[in-house]
CSV table of N, CA, C and O in Angstrom, one decimal:
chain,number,residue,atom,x,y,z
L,1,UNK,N,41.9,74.3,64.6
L,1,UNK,CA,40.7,73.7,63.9
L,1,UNK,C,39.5,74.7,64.1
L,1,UNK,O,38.8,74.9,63.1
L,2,UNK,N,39.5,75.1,65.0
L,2,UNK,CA,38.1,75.7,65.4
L,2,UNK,C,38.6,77.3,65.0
L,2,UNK,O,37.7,78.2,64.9
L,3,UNK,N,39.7,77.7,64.8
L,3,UNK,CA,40.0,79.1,64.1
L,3,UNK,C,39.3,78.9,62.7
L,3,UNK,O,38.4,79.6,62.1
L,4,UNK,N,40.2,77.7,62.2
L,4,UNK,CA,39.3,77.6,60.6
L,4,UNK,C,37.9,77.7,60.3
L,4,UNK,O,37.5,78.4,59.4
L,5,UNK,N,37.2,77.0,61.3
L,5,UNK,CA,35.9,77.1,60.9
L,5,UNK,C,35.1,78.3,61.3
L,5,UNK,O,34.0,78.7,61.0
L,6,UNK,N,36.0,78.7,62.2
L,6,UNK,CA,34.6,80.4,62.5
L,6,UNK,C,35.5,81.1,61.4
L,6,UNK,O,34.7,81.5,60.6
L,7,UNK,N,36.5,81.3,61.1
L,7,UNK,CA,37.2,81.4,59.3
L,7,UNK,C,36.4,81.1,58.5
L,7,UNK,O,36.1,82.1,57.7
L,8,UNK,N,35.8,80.2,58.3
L,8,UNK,CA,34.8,79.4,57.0
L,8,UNK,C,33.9,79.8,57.4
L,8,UNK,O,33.2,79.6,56.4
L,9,UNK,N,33.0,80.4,58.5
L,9,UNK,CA,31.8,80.4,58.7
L,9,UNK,C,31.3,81.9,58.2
L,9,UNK,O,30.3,82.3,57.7
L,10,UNK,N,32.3,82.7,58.5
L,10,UNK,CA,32.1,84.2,58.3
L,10,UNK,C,32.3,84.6,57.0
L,10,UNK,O,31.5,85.4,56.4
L,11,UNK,N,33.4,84.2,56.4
L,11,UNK,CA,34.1,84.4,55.1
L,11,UNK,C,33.7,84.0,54.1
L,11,UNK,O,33.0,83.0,54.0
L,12,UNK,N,33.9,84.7,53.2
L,12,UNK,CA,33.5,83.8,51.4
L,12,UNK,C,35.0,82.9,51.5
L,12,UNK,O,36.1,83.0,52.1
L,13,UNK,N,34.4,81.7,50.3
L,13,UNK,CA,35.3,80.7,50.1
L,13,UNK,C,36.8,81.3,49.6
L,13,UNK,O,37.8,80.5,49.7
L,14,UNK,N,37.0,82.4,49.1
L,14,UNK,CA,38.0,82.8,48.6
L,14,UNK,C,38.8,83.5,49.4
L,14,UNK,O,40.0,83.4,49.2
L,15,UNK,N,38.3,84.3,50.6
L,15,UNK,CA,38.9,84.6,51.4
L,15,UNK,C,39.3,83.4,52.4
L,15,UNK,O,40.3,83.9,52.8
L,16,UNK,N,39.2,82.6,52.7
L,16,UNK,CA,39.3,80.9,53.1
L,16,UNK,C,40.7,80.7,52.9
L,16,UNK,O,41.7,80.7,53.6
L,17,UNK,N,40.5,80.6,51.1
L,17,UNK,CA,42.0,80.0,50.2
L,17,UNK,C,42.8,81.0,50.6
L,17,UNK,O,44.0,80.6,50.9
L,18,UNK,N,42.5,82.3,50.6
L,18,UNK,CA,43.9,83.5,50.9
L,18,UNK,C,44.5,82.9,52.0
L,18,UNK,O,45.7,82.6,51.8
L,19,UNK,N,44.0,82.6,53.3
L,19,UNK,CA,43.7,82.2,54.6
L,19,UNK,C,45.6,81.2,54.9
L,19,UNK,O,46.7,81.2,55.3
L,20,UNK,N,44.3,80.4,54.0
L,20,UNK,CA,45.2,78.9,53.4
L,20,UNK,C,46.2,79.1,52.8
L,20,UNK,O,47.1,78.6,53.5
L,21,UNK,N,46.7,79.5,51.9
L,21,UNK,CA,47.8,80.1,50.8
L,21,UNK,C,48.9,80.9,52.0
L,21,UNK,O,50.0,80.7,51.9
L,22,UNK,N,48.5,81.9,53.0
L,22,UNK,CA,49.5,82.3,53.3
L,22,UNK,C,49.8,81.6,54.5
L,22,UNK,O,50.9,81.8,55.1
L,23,UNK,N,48.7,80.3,55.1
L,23,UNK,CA,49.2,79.5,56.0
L,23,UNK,C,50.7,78.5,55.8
L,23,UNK,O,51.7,78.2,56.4
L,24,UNK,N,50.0,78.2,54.4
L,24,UNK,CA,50.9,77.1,53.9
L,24,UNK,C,52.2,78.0,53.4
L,24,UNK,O,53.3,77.4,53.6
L,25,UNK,N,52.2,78.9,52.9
L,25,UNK,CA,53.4,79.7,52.7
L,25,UNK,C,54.0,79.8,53.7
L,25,UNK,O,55.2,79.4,53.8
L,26,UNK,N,53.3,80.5,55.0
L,26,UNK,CA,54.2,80.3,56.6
L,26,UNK,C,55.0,78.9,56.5
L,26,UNK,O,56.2,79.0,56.6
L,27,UNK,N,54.6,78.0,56.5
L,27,UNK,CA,54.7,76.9,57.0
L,27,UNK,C,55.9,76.0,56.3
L,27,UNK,O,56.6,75.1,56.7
L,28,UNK,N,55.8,76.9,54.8
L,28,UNK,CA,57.2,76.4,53.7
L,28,UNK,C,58.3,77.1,54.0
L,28,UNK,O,59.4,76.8,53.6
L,29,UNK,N,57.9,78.5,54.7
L,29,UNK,CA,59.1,79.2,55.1
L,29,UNK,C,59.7,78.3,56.3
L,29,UNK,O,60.7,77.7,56.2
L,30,UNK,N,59.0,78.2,57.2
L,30,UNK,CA,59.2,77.6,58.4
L,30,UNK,C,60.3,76.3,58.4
L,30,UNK,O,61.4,76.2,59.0
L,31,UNK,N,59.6,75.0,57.2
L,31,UNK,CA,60.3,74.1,57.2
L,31,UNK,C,61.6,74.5,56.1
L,31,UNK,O,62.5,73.7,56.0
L,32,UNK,N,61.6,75.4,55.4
L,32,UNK,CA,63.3,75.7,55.1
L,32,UNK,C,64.1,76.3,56.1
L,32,UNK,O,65.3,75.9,55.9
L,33,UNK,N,63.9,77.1,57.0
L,33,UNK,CA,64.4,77.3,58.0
L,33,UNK,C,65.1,76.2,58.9
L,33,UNK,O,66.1,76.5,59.5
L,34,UNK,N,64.5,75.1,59.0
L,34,UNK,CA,64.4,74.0,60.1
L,34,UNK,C,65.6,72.9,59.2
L,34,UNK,O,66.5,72.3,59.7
L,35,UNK,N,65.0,72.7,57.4
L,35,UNK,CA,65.8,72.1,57.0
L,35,UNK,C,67.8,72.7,56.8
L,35,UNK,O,68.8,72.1,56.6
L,36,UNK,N,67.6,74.5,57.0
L,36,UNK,CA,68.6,74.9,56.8
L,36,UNK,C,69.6,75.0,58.1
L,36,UNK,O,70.8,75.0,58.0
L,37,UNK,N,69.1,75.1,59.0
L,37,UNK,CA,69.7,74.7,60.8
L,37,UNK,C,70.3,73.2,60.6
L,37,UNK,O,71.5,72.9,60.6
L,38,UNK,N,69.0,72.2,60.4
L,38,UNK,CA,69.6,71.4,60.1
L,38,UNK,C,71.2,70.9,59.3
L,38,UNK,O,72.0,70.1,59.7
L,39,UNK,N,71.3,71.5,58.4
L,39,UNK,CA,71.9,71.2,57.4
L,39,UNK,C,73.3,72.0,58.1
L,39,UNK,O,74.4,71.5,57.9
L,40,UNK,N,73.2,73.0,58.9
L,40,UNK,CA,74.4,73.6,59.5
L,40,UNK,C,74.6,73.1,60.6
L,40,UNK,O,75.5,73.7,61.3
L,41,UNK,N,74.0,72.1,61.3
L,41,UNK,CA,74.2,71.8,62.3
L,41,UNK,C,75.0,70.4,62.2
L,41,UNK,O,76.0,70.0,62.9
L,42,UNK,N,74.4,69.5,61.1
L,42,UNK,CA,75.1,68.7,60.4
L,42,UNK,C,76.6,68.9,59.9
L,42,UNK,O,77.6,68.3,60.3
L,43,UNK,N,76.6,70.2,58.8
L,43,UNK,CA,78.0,70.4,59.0
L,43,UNK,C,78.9,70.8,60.4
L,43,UNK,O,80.1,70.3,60.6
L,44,UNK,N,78.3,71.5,61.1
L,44,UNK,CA,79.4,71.4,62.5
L,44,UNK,C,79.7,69.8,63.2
L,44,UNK,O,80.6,69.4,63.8
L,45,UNK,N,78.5,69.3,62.7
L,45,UNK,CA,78.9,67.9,63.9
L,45,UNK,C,80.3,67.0,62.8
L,45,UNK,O,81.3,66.4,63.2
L,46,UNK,N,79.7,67.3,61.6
L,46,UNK,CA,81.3,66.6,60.2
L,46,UNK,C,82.3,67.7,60.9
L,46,UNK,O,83.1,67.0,61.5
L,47,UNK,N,82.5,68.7,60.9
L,47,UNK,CA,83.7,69.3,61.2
L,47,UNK,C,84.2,68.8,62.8
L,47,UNK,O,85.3,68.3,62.8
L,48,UNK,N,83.9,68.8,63.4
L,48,UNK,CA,83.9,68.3,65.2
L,48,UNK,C,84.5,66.9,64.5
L,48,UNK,O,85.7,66.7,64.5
L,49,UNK,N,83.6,66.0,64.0
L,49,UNK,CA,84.0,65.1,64.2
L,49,UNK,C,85.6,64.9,63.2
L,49,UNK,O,86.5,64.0,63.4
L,50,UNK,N,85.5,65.7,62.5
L,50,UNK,CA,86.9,65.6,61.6
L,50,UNK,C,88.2,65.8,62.5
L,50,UNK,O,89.2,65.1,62.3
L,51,UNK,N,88.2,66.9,63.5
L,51,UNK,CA,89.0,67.5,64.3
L,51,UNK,C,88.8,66.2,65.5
L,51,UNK,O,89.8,65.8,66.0
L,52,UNK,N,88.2,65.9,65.7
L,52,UNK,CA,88.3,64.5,67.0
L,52,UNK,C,88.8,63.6,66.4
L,52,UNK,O,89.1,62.6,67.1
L,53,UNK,N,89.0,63.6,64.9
L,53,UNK,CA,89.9,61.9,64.2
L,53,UNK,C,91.3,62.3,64.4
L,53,UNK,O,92.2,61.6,64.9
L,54,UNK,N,91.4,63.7,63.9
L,54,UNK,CA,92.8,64.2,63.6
L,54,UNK,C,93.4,64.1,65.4
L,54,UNK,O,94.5,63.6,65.7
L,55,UNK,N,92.6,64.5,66.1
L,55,UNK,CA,93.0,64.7,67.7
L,55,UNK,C,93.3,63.4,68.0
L,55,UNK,O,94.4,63.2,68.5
L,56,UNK,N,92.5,62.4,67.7
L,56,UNK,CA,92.7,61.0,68.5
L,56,UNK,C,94.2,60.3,68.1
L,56,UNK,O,95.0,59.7,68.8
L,57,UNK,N,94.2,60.6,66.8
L,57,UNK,CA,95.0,59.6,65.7
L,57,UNK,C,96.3,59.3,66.5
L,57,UNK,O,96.6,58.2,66.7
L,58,UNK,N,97.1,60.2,66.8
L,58,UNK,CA,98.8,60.7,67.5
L,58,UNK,C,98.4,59.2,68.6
L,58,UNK,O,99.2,58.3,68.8
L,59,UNK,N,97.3,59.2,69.1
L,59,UNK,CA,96.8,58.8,70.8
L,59,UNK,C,96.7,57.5,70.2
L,59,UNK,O,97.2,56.6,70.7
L,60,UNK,N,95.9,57.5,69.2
L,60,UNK,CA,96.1,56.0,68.8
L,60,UNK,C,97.2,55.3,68.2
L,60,UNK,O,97.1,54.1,67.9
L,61,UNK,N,98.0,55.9,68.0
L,61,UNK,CA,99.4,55.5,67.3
L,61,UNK,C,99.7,55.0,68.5
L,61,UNK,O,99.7,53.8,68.6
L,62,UNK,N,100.3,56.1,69.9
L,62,UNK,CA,101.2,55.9,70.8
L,62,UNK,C,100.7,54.8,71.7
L,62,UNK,O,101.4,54.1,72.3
L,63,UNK,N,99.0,54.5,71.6
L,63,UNK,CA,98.1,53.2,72.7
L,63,UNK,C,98.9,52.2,71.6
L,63,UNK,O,99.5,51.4,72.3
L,64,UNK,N,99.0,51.9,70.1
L,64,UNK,CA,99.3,50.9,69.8
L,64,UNK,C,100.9,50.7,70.1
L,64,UNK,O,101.3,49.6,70.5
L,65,UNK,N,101.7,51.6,69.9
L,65,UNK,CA,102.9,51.2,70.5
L,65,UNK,C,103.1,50.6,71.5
L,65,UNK,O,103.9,49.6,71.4
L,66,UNK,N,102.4,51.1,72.9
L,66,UNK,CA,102.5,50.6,74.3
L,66,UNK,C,102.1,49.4,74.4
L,66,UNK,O,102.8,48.6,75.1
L,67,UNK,N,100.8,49.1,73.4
L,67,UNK,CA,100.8,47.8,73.5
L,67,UNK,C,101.6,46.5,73.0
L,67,UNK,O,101.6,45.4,73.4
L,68,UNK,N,102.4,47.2,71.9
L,68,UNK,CA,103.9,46.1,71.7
L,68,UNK,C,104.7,46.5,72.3
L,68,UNK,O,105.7,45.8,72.2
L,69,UNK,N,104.8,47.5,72.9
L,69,UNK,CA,106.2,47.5,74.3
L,69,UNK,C,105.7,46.1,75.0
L,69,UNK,O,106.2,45.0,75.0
L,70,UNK,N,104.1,46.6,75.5
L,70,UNK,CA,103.6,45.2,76.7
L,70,UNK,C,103.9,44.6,76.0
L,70,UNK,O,105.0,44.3,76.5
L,71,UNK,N,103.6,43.7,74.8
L,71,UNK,CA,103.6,42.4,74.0
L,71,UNK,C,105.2,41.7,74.6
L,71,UNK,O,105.5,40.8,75.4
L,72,UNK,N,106.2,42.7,73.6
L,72,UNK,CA,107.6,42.5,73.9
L,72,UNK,C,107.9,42.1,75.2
L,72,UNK,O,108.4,41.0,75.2
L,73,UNK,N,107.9,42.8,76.6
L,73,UNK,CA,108.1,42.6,77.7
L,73,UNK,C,107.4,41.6,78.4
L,73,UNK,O,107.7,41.3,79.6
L,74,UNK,N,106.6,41.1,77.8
L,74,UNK,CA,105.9,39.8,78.3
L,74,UNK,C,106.8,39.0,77.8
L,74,UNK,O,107.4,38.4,78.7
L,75,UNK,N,107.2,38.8,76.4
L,75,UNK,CA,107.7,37.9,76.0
L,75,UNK,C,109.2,37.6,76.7
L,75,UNK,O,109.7,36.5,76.8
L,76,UNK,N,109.5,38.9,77.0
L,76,UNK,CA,111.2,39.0,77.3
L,76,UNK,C,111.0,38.3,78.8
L,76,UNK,O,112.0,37.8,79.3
L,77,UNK,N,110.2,38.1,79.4
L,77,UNK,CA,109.7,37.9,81.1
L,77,UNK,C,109.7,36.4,80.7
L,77,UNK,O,110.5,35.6,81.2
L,78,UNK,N,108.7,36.0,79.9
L,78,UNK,CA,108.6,34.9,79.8
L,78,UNK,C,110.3,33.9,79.4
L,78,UNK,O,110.8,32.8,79.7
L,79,UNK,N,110.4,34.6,78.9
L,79,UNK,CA,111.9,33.6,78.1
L,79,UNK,C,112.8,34.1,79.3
L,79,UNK,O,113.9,33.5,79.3
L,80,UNK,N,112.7,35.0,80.1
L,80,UNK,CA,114.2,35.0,81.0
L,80,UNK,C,113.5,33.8,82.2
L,80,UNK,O,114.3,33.1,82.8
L,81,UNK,N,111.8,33.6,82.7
L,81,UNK,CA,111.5,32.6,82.9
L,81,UNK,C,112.2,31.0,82.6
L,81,UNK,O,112.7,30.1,83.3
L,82,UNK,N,111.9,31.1,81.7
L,82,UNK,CA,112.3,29.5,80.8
L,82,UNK,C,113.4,29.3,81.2
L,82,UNK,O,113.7,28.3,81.9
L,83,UNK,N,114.9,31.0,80.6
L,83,UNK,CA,116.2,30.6,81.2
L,83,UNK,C,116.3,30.0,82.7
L,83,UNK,O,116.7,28.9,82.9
L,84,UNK,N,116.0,30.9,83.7
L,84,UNK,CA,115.8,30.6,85.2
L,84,UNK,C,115.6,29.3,85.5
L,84,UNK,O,116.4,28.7,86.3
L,85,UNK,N,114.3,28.7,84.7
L,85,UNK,CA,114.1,27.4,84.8
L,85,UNK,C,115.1,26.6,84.2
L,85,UNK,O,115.8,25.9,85.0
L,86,UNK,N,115.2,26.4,83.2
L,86,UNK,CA,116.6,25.8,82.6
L,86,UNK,C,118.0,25.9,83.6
L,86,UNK,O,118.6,24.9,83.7
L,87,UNK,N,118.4,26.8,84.1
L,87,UNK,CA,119.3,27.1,84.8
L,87,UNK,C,119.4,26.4,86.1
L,87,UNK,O,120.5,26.3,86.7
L,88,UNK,N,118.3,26.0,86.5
L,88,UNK,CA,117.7,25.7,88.1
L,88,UNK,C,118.1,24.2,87.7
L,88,UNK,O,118.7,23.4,88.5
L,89,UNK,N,117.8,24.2,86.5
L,89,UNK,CA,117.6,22.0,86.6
L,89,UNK,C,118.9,21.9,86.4
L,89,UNK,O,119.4,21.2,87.2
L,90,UNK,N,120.0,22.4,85.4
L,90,UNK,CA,121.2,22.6,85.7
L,90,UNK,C,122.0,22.8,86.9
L,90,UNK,O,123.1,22.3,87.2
L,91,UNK,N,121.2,23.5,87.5
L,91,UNK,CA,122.2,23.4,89.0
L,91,UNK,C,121.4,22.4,89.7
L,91,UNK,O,122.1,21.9,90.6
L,92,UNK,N,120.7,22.0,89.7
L,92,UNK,CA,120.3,20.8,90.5
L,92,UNK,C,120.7,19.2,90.1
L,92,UNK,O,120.9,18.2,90.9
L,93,UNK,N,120.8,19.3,88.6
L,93,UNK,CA,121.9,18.3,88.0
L,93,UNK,C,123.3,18.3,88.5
L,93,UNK,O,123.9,17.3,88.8
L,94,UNK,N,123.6,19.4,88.4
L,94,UNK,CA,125.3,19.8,88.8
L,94,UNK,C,125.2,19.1,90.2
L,94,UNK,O,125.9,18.2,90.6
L,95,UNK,N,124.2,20.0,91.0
L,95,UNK,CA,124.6,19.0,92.7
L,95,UNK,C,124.1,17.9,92.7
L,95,UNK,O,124.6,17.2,93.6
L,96,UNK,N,123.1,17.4,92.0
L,96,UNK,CA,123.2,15.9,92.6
L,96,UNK,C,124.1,14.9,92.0
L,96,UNK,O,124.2,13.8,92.4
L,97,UNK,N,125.2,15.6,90.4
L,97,UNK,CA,125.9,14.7,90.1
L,97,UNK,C,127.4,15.1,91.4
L,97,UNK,O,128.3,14.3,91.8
L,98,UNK,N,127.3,16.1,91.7
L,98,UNK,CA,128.2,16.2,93.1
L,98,UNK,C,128.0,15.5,94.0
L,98,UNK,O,128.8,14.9,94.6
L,99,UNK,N,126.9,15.5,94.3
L,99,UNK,CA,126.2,14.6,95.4
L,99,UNK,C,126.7,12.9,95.3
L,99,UNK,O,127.3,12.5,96.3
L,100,UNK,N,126.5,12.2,94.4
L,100,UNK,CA,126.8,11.0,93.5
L,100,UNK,C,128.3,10.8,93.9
L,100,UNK,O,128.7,9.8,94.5
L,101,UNK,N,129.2,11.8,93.5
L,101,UNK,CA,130.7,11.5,93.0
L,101,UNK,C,131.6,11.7,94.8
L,101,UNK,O,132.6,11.2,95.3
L,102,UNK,N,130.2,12.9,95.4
L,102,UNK,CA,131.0,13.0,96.8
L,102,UNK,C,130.7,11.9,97.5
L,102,UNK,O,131.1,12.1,98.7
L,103,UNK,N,130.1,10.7,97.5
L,103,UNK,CA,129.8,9.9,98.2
L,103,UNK,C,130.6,8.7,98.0
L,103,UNK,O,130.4,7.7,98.7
C-alpha cells in the first residue's frame, strides 16, 4: 500500500495506470500458473486414484470370497452342532429305553 502511494505521489496519473496494468498482468499470469498446477495436480490424484481401484478390486473380490467361506463354515459348524445334538438325545433315549427293559 504504501509503495502505491509514494507511486502516486511522485508520478503523473498515467504512469500510476502503467504501474497498475503491469501489476495486474503479473498477477493474471500468476493465477494461470496456479490454476494450471492445479489442474495437473488434479489429474495425477484421478490417475492414482484410478490405479488404487484397479489395485484394490482382485483384494476385494478375494475379502468377499473369504467372507462366504466364513459364512459357509459357520453354517457347516452349526448343523454338525444340531446333528451332535440330535445324536446325544438319541443315545440317551437308546439308554434309558435299555435302562427300562434291563430292569
Amino acid at each position: 500500500k504504501q509503495w502505491y502511494q509514494r507511486r502516486v505521489r511522485g508520478a503523473p496519473l498515467g504512469k500510476v495506470l502503467d504501474y497498475l496494468q503491469e501489476d495486474l498482468d503479473s498477477m493474471q499470469k500468476e493465477l494461470e500458473n496456479w490454476r494450471s498446477e492445479n489442474k495437473y495436480h488434479e489429474t495425477a490424484i484421478k490417475a492414482e486414484e484410478s490405479h488404487m481401484e484397479k489395485t484394490l478390486e482382485p483384494l476385494r473380490d478375494q475379502l468377499e470370497d473369504t467372507e462366504q467361506q466364513i459364512i459357509d463354515m459357520i453354517n457347516k459348524i452349526n448343523s454338525m452342532k444340531c446333528n451332535i445334538h440330535n445324536n446325544d438325545q438319541k443315545i440317551g433315549q437308546m439308554l434309558s429305553t435299555m435302562s427300562f427293559t434291563a430292569s
